[in-house]
Amino acid sequence: YEEEAEADDGDGTSEVTALAFDGDHVASGHACGAVFLRNTSRTLMRASHEGVVTGVHWEGGATAFSASADRRLAQWDVRTGTRVAALQAKRPILCMDVCEGYAALGLDDGSVCVCSLSPLRLLFSFKAHDSPVSAVRLVTVSQLVTSCAGGGVALWRLDEEEGSERRLTRFDGHTAPVVCVDGGLQRGGAPRCAEMRRDDA
């Protein structure tokens, strides 16, 4: 894309650090803080954060969302490219996932924040890991899979009362950061999850 050059951070490259694609619409975030929204024929929006973009979400409508190491979850007006709302996390946001109008954010202190997107507001947060959260996956609005730089993976229930034990199970055994997690529901509603990691285990 020609627009990629405009997102360069000065060394002739623009590393893509976040990507969302639904077959017709592409949202990309870059190491230099740039956010691009495109359809199959043209770029529809350019915007920017003050830090590395770590998550993007856009379904082709008038509103898009992005998260960044600048600690912001931003809501964008696609027509004008202006930020219309933002949430400021207490620590840099390292990853994001969205499901049915809710977002999960993984922070560099091991915490997870759960937010509503309309209106954009923090619902609750909790300590998920002792090392930075490296990936989050909202399986449903009430089930979340997280991973961390220390190699841990955990499955959480989000519909528990504040102060109760949210974690359903923990998967240990990796010796390197888990870089990607995914999850789903088996027949009968039982959760399942998978992860990718850097230890070849």
PDB file of C-alpha atoms in Angstrom:
ATOM      1  CA  TYR A   1       0.000   0.000   0.000  1.00  0.00           C
ATOM      2  CA  GLU A   2       1.184   3.497  -0.794  1.00  0.00           C
ATOM      3  CA  GLU A   3      -0.111   4.714   2.569  1.00  0.00           C
ATOM      4  CA  GLU A   4       2.315   2.438   4.392  1.00  0.00           C
ATOM      5  CA  ALA A   5       5.163   4.803   3.538  1.00  0.00           C
ATOM      6  CA  GLU A   6       3.398   7.622   5.377  1.00  0.00           C
ATOM      7  CA  ALA A   7       3.492   5.556   8.560  1.00  0.00           C
ATOM      8  CA  ASP A   8       7.273   5.124   8.444  1.00  0.00           C
ATOM      9  CA  ASP A   9       9.040   5.719  11.717  1.00  0.00           C
ATOM     10  CA  GLY A  10      12.082   7.097   9.967  1.00  0.00           C
ATOM     11  CA  ASP A  11      14.098   4.018   9.107  1.00  0.00           C
ATOM     12  CA  GLY A  12      12.261   3.148   5.889  1.00  0.00           C
ATOM     13  CA  THR A  13       9.975   0.560   7.471  1.00  0.00           C
ATOM     14  CA  SER A  14       6.676   0.623   9.294  1.00  0.00           C
ATOM     15  CA  GLU A  15       6.288  -2.505  11.369  1.00  0.00           C
ATOM     16  CA  VAL A  16       2.683  -3.671  11.654  1.00  0.00           C
ATOM     17  CA  THR A  17       2.040  -4.424  15.318  1.00  0.00           C
ATOM     18  CA  ALA A  18      -1.749  -4.984  15.244  1.00  0.00           C
ATOM     19  CA  LEU A  19      -4.061  -6.240  12.511  1.00  0.00           C
ATOM     20  CA  ALA A  20      -7.759  -6.994  12.091  1.00  0.00           C
ATOM     21  CA  PHE A  21      -9.311  -8.307   8.851  1.00  0.00           C
ATOM     22  CA  ASP A  22     -12.863  -9.505   8.211  1.00  0.00           C
ATOM     23  CA  GLY A  23     -12.635 -10.193   4.466  1.00  0.00           C
ATOM     24  CA  ASP A  24     -13.712  -6.711   3.401  1.00  0.00           C
ATOM     25  CA  HIS A  25     -12.167  -4.333   5.926  1.00  0.00           C
ATOM     26  CA  VAL A  26      -8.604  -4.053   7.236  1.00  0.00           C
ATOM     27  CA  ALA A  27      -7.519  -2.184  10.347  1.00  0.00           C
ATOM     28  CA  SER A  28      -3.797  -1.946  11.015  1.00  0.00           C
ATOM     29  CA  GLY A  29      -1.724  -0.463  13.808  1.00  0.00           C
ATOM     30  CA  HIS A  30       1.978   0.320  13.553  1.00  0.00           C
ATOM     31  CA  ALA A  31       5.064   0.588  15.737  1.00  0.00           C
ATOM     32  CA  CYS A  32       5.243   4.313  15.004  1.00  0.00           C
ATOM     33  CA  GLY A  33       1.719   4.806  16.427  1.00  0.00           C
ATOM     34  CA  ALA A  34      -0.134   5.053  13.113  1.00  0.00           C
ATOM     35  CA  VAL A  35      -3.611   3.542  12.648  1.00  0.00           C
ATOM     36  CA  PHE A  36      -5.021   2.854   9.154  1.00  0.00           C
ATOM     37  CA  LEU A  37      -8.508   1.713   8.171  1.00  0.00           C
ATOM     38  CA  ARG A  38      -8.993   0.393   4.631  1.00  0.00           C
ATOM     39  CA  ASN A  39     -11.603  -1.317   2.533  1.00  0.00           C
ATOM     40  CA  THR A  40     -10.799  -3.314  -0.589  1.00  0.00           C
ATOM     41  CA  SER A  41     -10.298  -0.180  -2.692  1.00  0.00           C
ATOM     42  CA  ARG A  42      -8.946   2.675  -0.570  1.00  0.00           C
ATOM     43  CA  THR A  43      -7.800   4.021   2.776  1.00  0.00           C
ATOM     44  CA  LEU A  44     -10.711   5.452   4.750  1.00  0.00           C
ATOM     45  CA  MET A  45      -8.967   6.763   7.857  1.00  0.00           C
ATOM     46  CA  ARG A  46      -5.535   7.672   9.172  1.00  0.00           C
ATOM     47  CA  ALA A  47      -4.949   8.433  12.844  1.00  0.00           C
ATOM     48  CA  SER A  48      -2.194   8.052  15.392  1.00  0.00           C
ATOM     49  CA  HIS A  49      -1.277   7.217  18.962  1.00  0.00           C
ATOM     50  CA  GLU A  50       1.750   8.440  20.896  1.00  0.00           C
ATOM     51  CA  GLY A  51       3.031   4.883  21.319  1.00  0.00           C
ATOM     52  CA  VAL A  52       3.125   1.484  19.631  1.00  0.00           C
ATOM     53  CA  VAL A  53      -0.350   0.329  18.584  1.00  0.00           C
ATOM     54  CA  THR A  54      -1.115  -3.003  20.256  1.00  0.00           C
ATOM     55  CA  GLY A  55      -4.717  -3.658  19.192  1.00  0.00           C
ATOM     56  CA  VAL A  56      -7.248  -2.571  16.550  1.00  0.00           C
ATOM     57  CA  HIS A  57     -10.948  -3.281  16.048  1.00  0.00           C
ATOM     58  CA  TRP A  58     -13.171  -2.159  13.175  1.00  0.00           C
ATOM     59  CA  GLU A  59     -16.182  -3.846  11.568  1.00  0.00           C
ATOM     60  CA  GLY A  60     -16.604  -1.453   8.646  1.00  0.00           C
ATOM     61  CA  GLY A  61     -18.906   0.988  10.421  1.00  0.00           C
ATOM     62  CA  ALA A  62     -18.574   4.614  11.471  1.00  0.00           C
ATOM     63  CA  THR A  63     -16.623   3.801  14.646  1.00  0.00           C
ATOM     64  CA  ALA A  64     -13.291   2.066  15.200  1.00  0.00           C
ATOM     65  CA  PHE A  65     -11.148   1.313  18.248  1.00  0.00           C
ATOM     66  CA  SER A  66      -7.431   0.990  18.890  1.00  0.00           C
ATOM     67  CA  ALA A  67      -5.215   0.335  21.903  1.00  0.00           C
ATOM     68  CA  SER A  68      -1.648   1.428  22.450  1.00  0.00           C
ATOM     69  CA  ALA A  69       1.352   1.318  24.721  1.00  0.00           C
ATOM     70  CA  ASP A  70       0.553   5.003  25.328  1.00  0.00           C
ATOM     71  CA  ARG A  71      -2.036   3.541  27.778  1.00  0.00           C
ATOM     72  CA  ARG A  72      -5.046   4.641  25.729  1.00  0.00           C
ATOM     73  CA  LEU A  73      -8.005   2.704  24.359  1.00  0.00           C
ATOM     74  CA  ALA A  74      -9.245   5.151  21.710  1.00  0.00           C
ATOM     75  CA  GLN A  75     -12.573   5.404  19.896  1.00  0.00           C
ATOM     76  CA  TRP A  76     -12.331   6.951  16.406  1.00  0.00           C
ATOM     77  CA  ASP A  77     -14.834   8.611  14.085  1.00  0.00           C
ATOM     78  CA  VAL A  78     -13.992   6.902  10.779  1.00  0.00           C
ATOM     79  CA  ARG A  79     -15.404   9.733   8.646  1.00  0.00           C
ATOM     80  CA  THR A  80     -13.264  12.472  10.186  1.00  0.00           C
ATOM     81  CA  GLY A  81     -10.348  10.492  11.632  1.00  0.00           C
ATOM     82  CA  THR A  82     -10.783  12.234  14.976  1.00  0.00           C
ATOM     83  CA  ARG A  83     -10.647  10.627  18.385  1.00  0.00           C
ATOM     84  CA  VAL A  84     -14.066  10.992  19.990  1.00  0.00           C
ATOM     85  CA  ALA A  85     -13.391   9.189  23.273  1.00  0.00           C
ATOM     86  CA  ALA A  86     -10.570   7.483  25.140  1.00  0.00           C
ATOM     87  CA  LEU A  87      -9.928   5.462  28.253  1.00  0.00           C
ATOM     88  CA  GLN A  88      -6.590   5.827  30.011  1.00  0.00           C
ATOM     89  CA  ALA A  89      -5.247   2.617  31.563  1.00  0.00           C
ATOM     90  CA  LYS A  90      -2.968   2.734  34.597  1.00  0.00           C
ATOM     91  CA  ARG A  91      -0.182   0.968  32.675  1.00  0.00           C
ATOM     92  CA  PRO A  92       0.789   0.441  28.996  1.00  0.00           C
ATOM     93  CA  ILE A  93      -1.674  -1.721  27.049  1.00  0.00           C
ATOM     94  CA  LEU A  94       0.092  -4.703  25.443  1.00  0.00           C
ATOM     95  CA  CYS A  95      -2.857  -6.513  23.814  1.00  0.00           C
ATOM     96  CA  MET A  96      -6.586  -6.247  23.140  1.00  0.00           C
ATOM     97  CA  ASP A  97      -9.493  -8.412  22.056  1.00  0.00           C
ATOM     98  CA  VAL A  98     -13.139  -7.526  21.405  1.00  0.00           C
ATOM     99  CA  CYS A  99     -16.347  -9.572  21.611  1.00  0.00           C
ATOM    100  CA  GLU A 100     -19.949  -8.357  21.280  1.00  0.00           C
ATOM    101  CA  GLY A 101     -19.302  -4.770  22.355  1.00  0.00           C
ATOM    102  CA  TYR A 102     -16.787  -5.527  25.099  1.00  0.00           C
ATOM    103  CA  ALA A 103     -12.996  -5.250  25.104  1.00  0.00           C
ATOM    104  CA  ALA A 104     -10.351  -6.998  27.194  1.00  0.00           C
ATOM    105  CA  LEU A 105      -7.019  -5.214  27.599  1.00  0.00           C
ATOM    106  CA  GLY A 106      -3.805  -6.845  28.822  1.00  0.00           C
ATOM    107  CA  LEU A 107      -1.416  -4.547  30.698  1.00  0.00           C
ATOM    108  CA  ASP A 108       2.318  -4.688  31.295  1.00  0.00           C
ATOM    109  CA  ASP A 109       1.892  -5.201  35.064  1.00  0.00           C
ATOM    110  CA  GLY A 110      -0.074  -8.455  34.616  1.00  0.00           C
ATOM    111  CA  SER A 111      -3.493  -6.851  34.986  1.00  0.00           C
ATOM    112  CA  VAL A 112      -6.516  -7.219  32.697  1.00  0.00           C
ATOM    113  CA  CYS A 113      -9.105  -4.489  32.162  1.00  0.00           C
ATOM    114  CA  VAL A 114     -12.580  -5.267  30.841  1.00  0.00           C
ATOM    115  CA  CYS A 115     -14.407  -2.368  29.161  1.00  0.00           C
ATOM    116  CA  SER A 116     -17.666  -1.690  27.373  1.00  0.00           C
ATOM    117  CA  LEU A 117     -17.290  -0.035  23.967  1.00  0.00           C
ATOM    118  CA  SER A 118     -20.654   1.759  23.867  1.00  0.00           C
ATOM    119  CA  PRO A 119     -20.396   3.771  25.967  1.00  0.00           C
ATOM    120  CA  LEU A 120     -16.617   3.545  26.281  1.00  0.00           C
ATOM    121  CA  ARG A 121     -15.978   2.867  29.968  1.00  0.00           C
ATOM    122  CA  LEU A 122     -14.028   0.621  32.304  1.00  0.00           C
ATOM    123  CA  LEU A 123     -16.166  -2.092  33.898  1.00  0.00           C
ATOM    124  CA  PHE A 124     -13.568  -3.795  36.110  1.00  0.00           C
ATOM    125  CA  SER A 125      -9.958  -4.913  36.256  1.00  0.00           C
ATOM    126  CA  PHE A 126      -8.126  -7.744  37.988  1.00  0.00           C
ATOM    127  CA  LYS A 127      -4.628  -9.130  38.432  1.00  0.00           C
ATOM    128  CA  ALA A 128      -4.254 -12.042  36.005  1.00  0.00           C
ATOM    129  CA  HIS A 129      -0.505 -12.790  36.011  1.00  0.00           C
ATOM    130  CA  ASP A 130       2.730 -11.905  37.787  1.00  0.00           C
ATOM    131  CA  SER A 131       4.377 -10.881  34.500  1.00  0.00           C
ATOM    132  CA  PRO A 132       3.161  -8.741  31.563  1.00  0.00           C
ATOM    133  CA  VAL A 133       0.014  -9.984  29.822  1.00  0.00           C
ATOM    134  CA  SER A 134       1.112 -11.044  26.328  1.00  0.00           C
ATOM    135  CA  ALA A 135      -2.243 -12.028  24.772  1.00  0.00           C
ATOM    136  CA  VAL A 136      -5.970 -11.938  25.554  1.00  0.00           C
ATOM    137  CA  ARG A 137      -8.869 -13.704  23.850  1.00  0.00           C
ATOM    138  CA  LEU A 138     -12.518 -13.087  24.718  1.00  0.00           C
ATOM    139  CA  VAL A 139     -14.074 -16.485  23.976  1.00  0.00           C
ATOM    140  CA  THR A 140     -17.488 -15.100  24.963  1.00  0.00           C
ATOM    141  CA  VAL A 141     -18.479 -12.016  26.924  1.00  0.00           C
ATOM    142  CA  SER A 142     -18.154 -14.122  30.083  1.00  0.00           C
ATOM    143  CA  GLN A 143     -15.042 -16.238  29.328  1.00  0.00           C
ATOM    144  CA  LEU A 144     -11.518 -14.985  28.746  1.00  0.00           C
ATOM    145  CA  VAL A 145      -8.187 -16.670  27.953  1.00  0.00           C
ATOM    146  CA  THR A 146      -4.996 -14.822  28.897  1.00  0.00           C
ATOM    147  CA  SER A 147      -1.284 -15.504  28.619  1.00  0.00           C
ATOM    148  CA  CYS A 148       1.813 -13.863  29.979  1.00  0.00           C
ATOM    149  CA  ALA A 149       5.493 -13.242  29.355  1.00  0.00           C
ATOM    150  CA  GLY A 150       6.304 -15.789  32.064  1.00  0.00           C
ATOM    151  CA  GLY A 151       4.753 -18.611  30.018  1.00  0.00           C
ATOM    152  CA  GLY A 152       1.470 -18.993  31.888  1.00  0.00           C
ATOM    153  CA  VAL A 153      -1.982 -19.374  30.313  1.00  0.00           C
ATOM    154  CA  ALA A 154      -5.248 -19.042  32.236  1.00  0.00           C
ATOM    155  CA  LEU A 155      -8.978 -19.350  31.574  1.00  0.00           C
ATOM    156  CA  TRP A 156     -11.229 -16.898  33.427  1.00  0.00           C
ATOM    157  CA  ARG A 157     -14.922 -16.389  34.163  1.00  0.00           C
ATOM    158  CA  LEU A 158     -15.916 -12.750  33.859  1.00  0.00           C
ATOM    159  CA  ASP A 159     -19.431 -13.050  35.280  1.00  0.00           C
ATOM    160  CA  GLU A 160     -18.269 -13.696  38.853  1.00  0.00           C
ATOM    161  CA  GLU A 161     -18.926 -11.184  41.599  1.00  0.00           C
ATOM    162  CA  GLU A 162     -16.199  -8.682  42.472  1.00  0.00           C
ATOM    163  CA  GLY A 163     -13.707 -10.248  44.869  1.00  0.00           C
ATOM    164  CA  SER A 164     -14.566 -13.849  43.970  1.00  0.00           C
ATOM    165  CA  GLU A 165     -12.178 -16.255  42.271  1.00  0.00           C
ATOM    166  CA  ARG A 166     -12.490 -15.645  38.528  1.00  0.00           C
ATOM    167  CA  ARG A 167      -9.871 -18.124  37.347  1.00  0.00           C
ATOM    168  CA  LEU A 168     -11.259 -21.453  36.165  1.00  0.00           C
ATOM    169  CA  THR A 169      -7.954 -23.108  35.388  1.00  0.00           C
ATOM    170  CA  ARG A 170      -4.288 -22.385  34.736  1.00  0.00           C
ATOM    171  CA  PHE A 171      -1.994 -24.066  32.222  1.00  0.00           C
ATOM    172  CA  ASP A 172       1.700 -24.095  33.133  1.00  0.00           C
ATOM    173  CA  GLY A 173       4.705 -25.648  31.495  1.00  0.00           C
ATOM    174  CA  HIS A 174       5.985 -23.132  28.961  1.00  0.00           C
ATOM    175  CA  THR A 175       9.484 -21.784  29.452  1.00  0.00           C
ATOM    176  CA  ALA A 176       9.115 -18.733  27.178  1.00  0.00           C
ATOM    177  CA  PRO A 177       6.464 -16.057  26.611  1.00  0.00           C
ATOM    178  CA  VAL A 178       3.162 -17.193  25.119  1.00  0.00           C
ATOM    179  CA  VAL A 179       2.611 -14.886  22.145  1.00  0.00           C
ATOM    180  CA  CYS A 180      -0.888 -15.869  20.994  1.00  0.00           C
ATOM    181  CA  VAL A 181      -3.967 -17.532  22.490  1.00  0.00           C
ATOM    182  CA  ASP A 182      -7.297 -18.579  21.035  1.00  0.00           C
ATOM    183  CA  GLY A 183     -10.380 -20.193  22.450  1.00  0.00           C
ATOM    184  CA  GLY A 184     -13.838 -21.442  21.666  1.00  0.00           C
ATOM    185  CA  LEU A 185     -16.669 -23.544  22.956  1.00  0.00           C
ATOM    186  CA  GLN A 186     -17.002 -27.268  22.415  1.00  0.00           C
ATOM    187  CA  ARG A 187     -20.361 -28.934  21.946  1.00  0.00           C
ATOM    188  CA  GLY A 188     -22.241 -28.597  25.173  1.00  0.00           C
ATOM    189  CA  GLY A 189     -20.606 -25.238  25.948  1.00  0.00           C
ATOM    190  CA  ALA A 190     -17.364 -26.483  27.498  1.00  0.00           C
ATOM    191  CA  PRO A 191     -14.485 -24.045  26.860  1.00  0.00           C
ATOM    192  CA  ARG A 192     -11.348 -24.999  24.954  1.00  0.00           C
ATOM    193  CA  CYS A 193      -8.207 -23.006  24.286  1.00  0.00           C
ATOM    194  CA  ALA A 194      -4.993 -23.161  22.309  1.00  0.00           C
ATOM    195  CA  GLU A 195      -1.802 -21.147  22.518  1.00  0.00           C
ATOM    196  CA  MET A 196       1.370 -20.392  20.590  1.00  0.00           C
ATOM    197  CA  ARG A 197       4.669 -19.836  22.373  1.00  0.00           C
ATOM    198  CA  ARG A 198       8.367 -19.280  21.774  1.00  0.00           C
ATOM    199  CA  ASP A 199       9.748 -22.402  23.484  1.00  0.00           C
ATOM    200  CA  ASP A 200       8.708 -24.876  20.730  1.00  0.00           C
ATOM    201  CA  ALA A 201       6.873 -26.910  23.392  1.00  0.00           C
TER     202      ALA A 201
END
